[in-house]
């Protein structure tokens, strides 16, 4: 089953060539560390100094927003459209269920397509909205609402169709 990020890459909607292995590994480590922040098990003293500002930013987000975690780093498959995706977080925020995707890199317009595809995965929670949480290396964060869900999901489905056609015909 194709992954959401793989579909967007193969459709030419994101380009990871600018990203090096170090940056991608950092993102993975930050995600893991954020899970430890959620569980209260992060060893702040032993944390790699490169990861520290991102984790501090996440901790500030948690302090400011006080999210109630429902799901964390959970993979789901879409039975109808046959794609898979890993949700970073589904939180209760202000009495609503909000899907939050965590990023440590630059803002990219295809993130809205990614989040729209994640929102449609059958994960058992009625999602009221989607946000992208940008964690920065200066220990700050930015929480951005992802809008135009229906339009973005339709664009994602078009990308999925094109990628599948290419795999079957070329």
Short mmCIF file of C-alpha atoms in Angstrom, two decimals:
data_model
loop_
_atom_site.label_atom_id
_atom_site.label_comp_id
_atom_site.label_asym_id
_atom_site.label_seq_id
_atom_site.Cartn_x
_atom_site.Cartn_y
_atom_site.Cartn_z
CA UNK A 1 0.00 0.00 0.00
CA UNK A 2 1.37 3.43 -0.92
CA UNK A 3 2.24 5.87 1.88
CA UNK A 4 0.90 9.44 1.80
CA UNK A 5 4.38 11.00 1.71
CA UNK A 6 5.47 8.55 -1.02
CA UNK A 7 2.44 9.50 -3.13
CA UNK A 8 3.17 13.21 -2.83
CA UNK A 9 6.86 12.68 -3.67
CA UNK A 10 6.18 10.46 -6.68
CA UNK A 11 3.55 12.90 -7.96
CA UNK A 12 6.19 15.65 -7.89
CA UNK A 13 4.41 17.65 -5.20
CA UNK A 14 7.29 17.49 -2.71
CA UNK A 15 10.99 17.27 -3.31
CA UNK A 16 13.13 15.71 -0.61
CA UNK A 17 16.36 16.10 -2.59
CA UNK A 18 17.15 19.29 -0.67
CA UNK A 19 16.86 17.39 2.61
CA UNK A 20 19.84 15.43 3.82
CA UNK A 21 19.94 12.29 5.92
CA UNK A 22 20.86 14.30 9.01
CA UNK A 23 17.76 16.51 8.75
CA UNK A 24 15.49 13.52 8.15
CA UNK A 25 16.99 11.64 11.10
CA UNK A 26 16.60 14.73 13.28
CA UNK A 27 12.90 14.85 12.41
CA UNK A 28 12.50 11.20 13.37
CA UNK A 29 14.34 11.70 16.66
CA UNK A 30 12.27 14.80 17.47
CA UNK A 31 9.05 12.83 16.90
CA UNK A 32 10.27 10.11 19.24
CA UNK A 33 11.33 12.66 21.86
CA UNK A 34 7.96 14.46 21.63
CA UNK A 35 6.29 11.15 22.45
CA UNK A 36 8.50 10.95 25.52
CA UNK A 37 7.48 14.50 26.46
CA UNK A 38 3.84 13.38 26.21
CA UNK A 39 4.51 10.42 28.51
CA UNK A 40 6.74 12.40 30.89
CA UNK A 41 9.69 10.08 30.23
CA UNK A 42 12.08 12.35 28.29
CA UNK A 43 15.55 12.51 29.84
CA UNK A 44 16.12 16.24 29.37
CA UNK A 45 19.66 16.04 30.81
CA UNK A 46 20.72 13.30 28.41
CA UNK A 47 19.05 14.79 25.34
CA UNK A 48 21.22 15.55 22.31
CA UNK A 49 21.74 19.34 22.25
CA UNK A 50 20.63 19.43 18.60
CA UNK A 51 17.21 18.07 19.60
CA UNK A 52 16.81 20.18 22.73
CA UNK A 53 15.29 23.35 21.17
CA UNK A 54 12.71 21.34 19.23
CA UNK A 55 11.69 19.49 22.38
CA UNK A 56 11.55 22.74 24.32
CA UNK A 57 9.28 24.15 21.61
CA UNK A 58 7.03 21.08 21.87
CA UNK A 59 6.92 21.35 25.65
CA UNK A 60 5.92 25.04 25.30
CA UNK A 61 3.16 24.05 22.88
CA UNK A 62 1.89 21.47 25.39
CA UNK A 63 2.01 24.01 28.21
CA UNK A 64 0.27 26.72 26.17
CA UNK A 65 -2.40 24.57 24.51
CA UNK A 66 -2.82 21.75 27.04
CA UNK A 67 -3.73 19.11 24.44
CA UNK A 68 -5.32 15.83 25.50
CA UNK A 69 -3.67 13.05 23.44
CA UNK A 70 -6.00 10.52 21.79
CA UNK A 71 -3.56 9.03 19.25
CA UNK A 72 0.19 9.28 18.83
CA UNK A 73 2.28 8.03 15.89
CA UNK A 74 -0.49 5.68 14.76
CA UNK A 75 -0.61 4.11 11.28
CA UNK A 76 -3.89 3.56 9.46
CA UNK A 77 -4.91 2.28 6.03
CA UNK A 78 -7.66 3.76 3.90
CA UNK A 79 -9.83 0.81 2.81
CA UNK A 80 -11.43 2.54 -0.18
CA UNK A 81 -8.49 4.46 -1.63
CA UNK A 82 -5.82 1.94 -0.59
CA UNK A 83 -3.19 4.25 0.88
CA UNK A 84 -1.59 4.34 4.30
CA UNK A 85 -0.45 7.10 6.59
CA UNK A 86 0.96 7.68 10.03
CA UNK A 87 -0.81 10.27 12.14
CA UNK A 88 1.55 12.23 14.37
CA UNK A 89 -1.08 13.23 16.90
CA UNK A 90 -4.81 13.42 17.40
CA UNK A 91 -5.58 15.65 20.37
CA UNK A 92 -8.52 17.00 22.25
CA UNK A 93 -8.01 20.77 22.15
CA UNK A 94 -10.61 23.18 23.47
CA UNK A 95 -13.29 20.49 23.45
CA UNK A 96 -12.63 19.54 19.80
CA UNK A 97 -10.75 16.64 18.22
CA UNK A 98 -7.83 18.07 16.24
CA UNK A 99 -5.34 16.24 14.02
CA UNK A 100 -1.84 17.72 14.44
CA UNK A 101 1.09 16.99 12.14
CA UNK A 102 4.51 17.83 13.61
CA UNK A 103 7.19 19.34 11.38
CA UNK A 104 10.78 20.38 12.07
CA UNK A 105 11.51 21.68 8.59
CA UNK A 106 10.40 24.53 6.40
CA UNK A 107 6.79 25.37 5.58
CA UNK A 108 5.67 23.63 2.37
CA UNK A 109 2.26 23.92 0.65
CA UNK A 110 1.99 20.15 0.11
CA UNK A 111 1.68 19.70 3.89
CA UNK A 112 -1.99 20.67 3.55
CA UNK A 113 -2.45 17.81 1.06
CA UNK A 114 -0.71 15.42 3.46
CA UNK A 115 -2.88 16.49 6.40
CA UNK A 116 -6.06 16.22 4.30
CA UNK A 117 -5.13 12.63 3.38
CA UNK A 118 -4.46 11.82 7.05
CA UNK A 119 -7.78 13.32 8.09
CA UNK A 120 -9.62 10.87 5.84
CA UNK A 121 -7.99 7.78 7.37
CA UNK A 122 -10.42 5.71 9.46
CA UNK A 123 -9.02 6.24 12.95
CA UNK A 124 -12.23 6.29 14.96
CA UNK A 125 -12.26 9.98 15.90
CA UNK A 126 -14.47 12.60 14.24
CA UNK A 127 -11.90 15.25 13.36
CA UNK A 128 -13.05 18.85 13.82
CA UNK A 129 -9.93 20.39 12.29
CA UNK A 130 -6.30 19.98 11.34
CA UNK A 131 -3.17 21.85 12.36
CA UNK A 132 0.49 21.72 11.51
CA UNK A 133 2.86 22.24 14.42
CA UNK A 134 6.16 23.68 13.26
CA UNK A 135 8.88 23.18 15.87
CA UNK A 136 11.86 25.48 15.38
CA UNK A 137 15.49 25.22 16.35
CA UNK A 138 15.19 28.42 18.42
CA UNK A 139 12.82 26.68 20.89
CA UNK A 140 9.70 28.35 19.48
CA UNK A 141 6.74 26.83 17.72
CA UNK A 142 4.08 27.88 15.27
CA UNK A 143 0.69 26.18 15.09
CA UNK A 144 -0.97 26.68 11.70
CA UNK A 145 -4.50 25.71 10.76
CA UNK A 146 -4.81 23.59 7.63
CA UNK A 147 -7.79 24.85 5.63
CA UNK A 148 -9.64 23.88 2.45
CA UNK A 149 -9.77 20.24 3.47
CA UNK A 150 -12.14 19.02 0.74
CA UNK A 151 -10.14 20.74 -2.03
CA UNK A 152 -6.82 19.47 -0.66
CA UNK A 153 -8.11 15.92 -0.33
CA UNK A 154 -9.35 15.99 -3.94
CA UNK A 155 -5.90 17.16 -5.06
CA UNK A 156 -4.33 14.35 -3.05
CA UNK A 157 -6.67 11.81 -4.71
CA UNK A 158 -5.68 13.17 -8.13
CA UNK A 159 -2.02 12.69 -7.19
CA UNK A 160 -2.77 9.15 -6.00
CA UNK A 161 -4.50 8.36 -9.30
CA UNK A 162 -1.56 9.71 -11.31
CA UNK A 163 1.01 7.79 -9.27
CA UNK A 164 -0.95 4.56 -9.62
CA UNK A 165 -1.36 5.08 -13.38
CA UNK A 166 2.37 5.67 -13.73
CA UNK A 167 3.21 2.52 -11.74
CA UNK A 168 0.83 0.45 -13.86
CA UNK A 169 1.79 1.87 -17.27
CA UNK A 170 5.37 3.08 -17.28
#
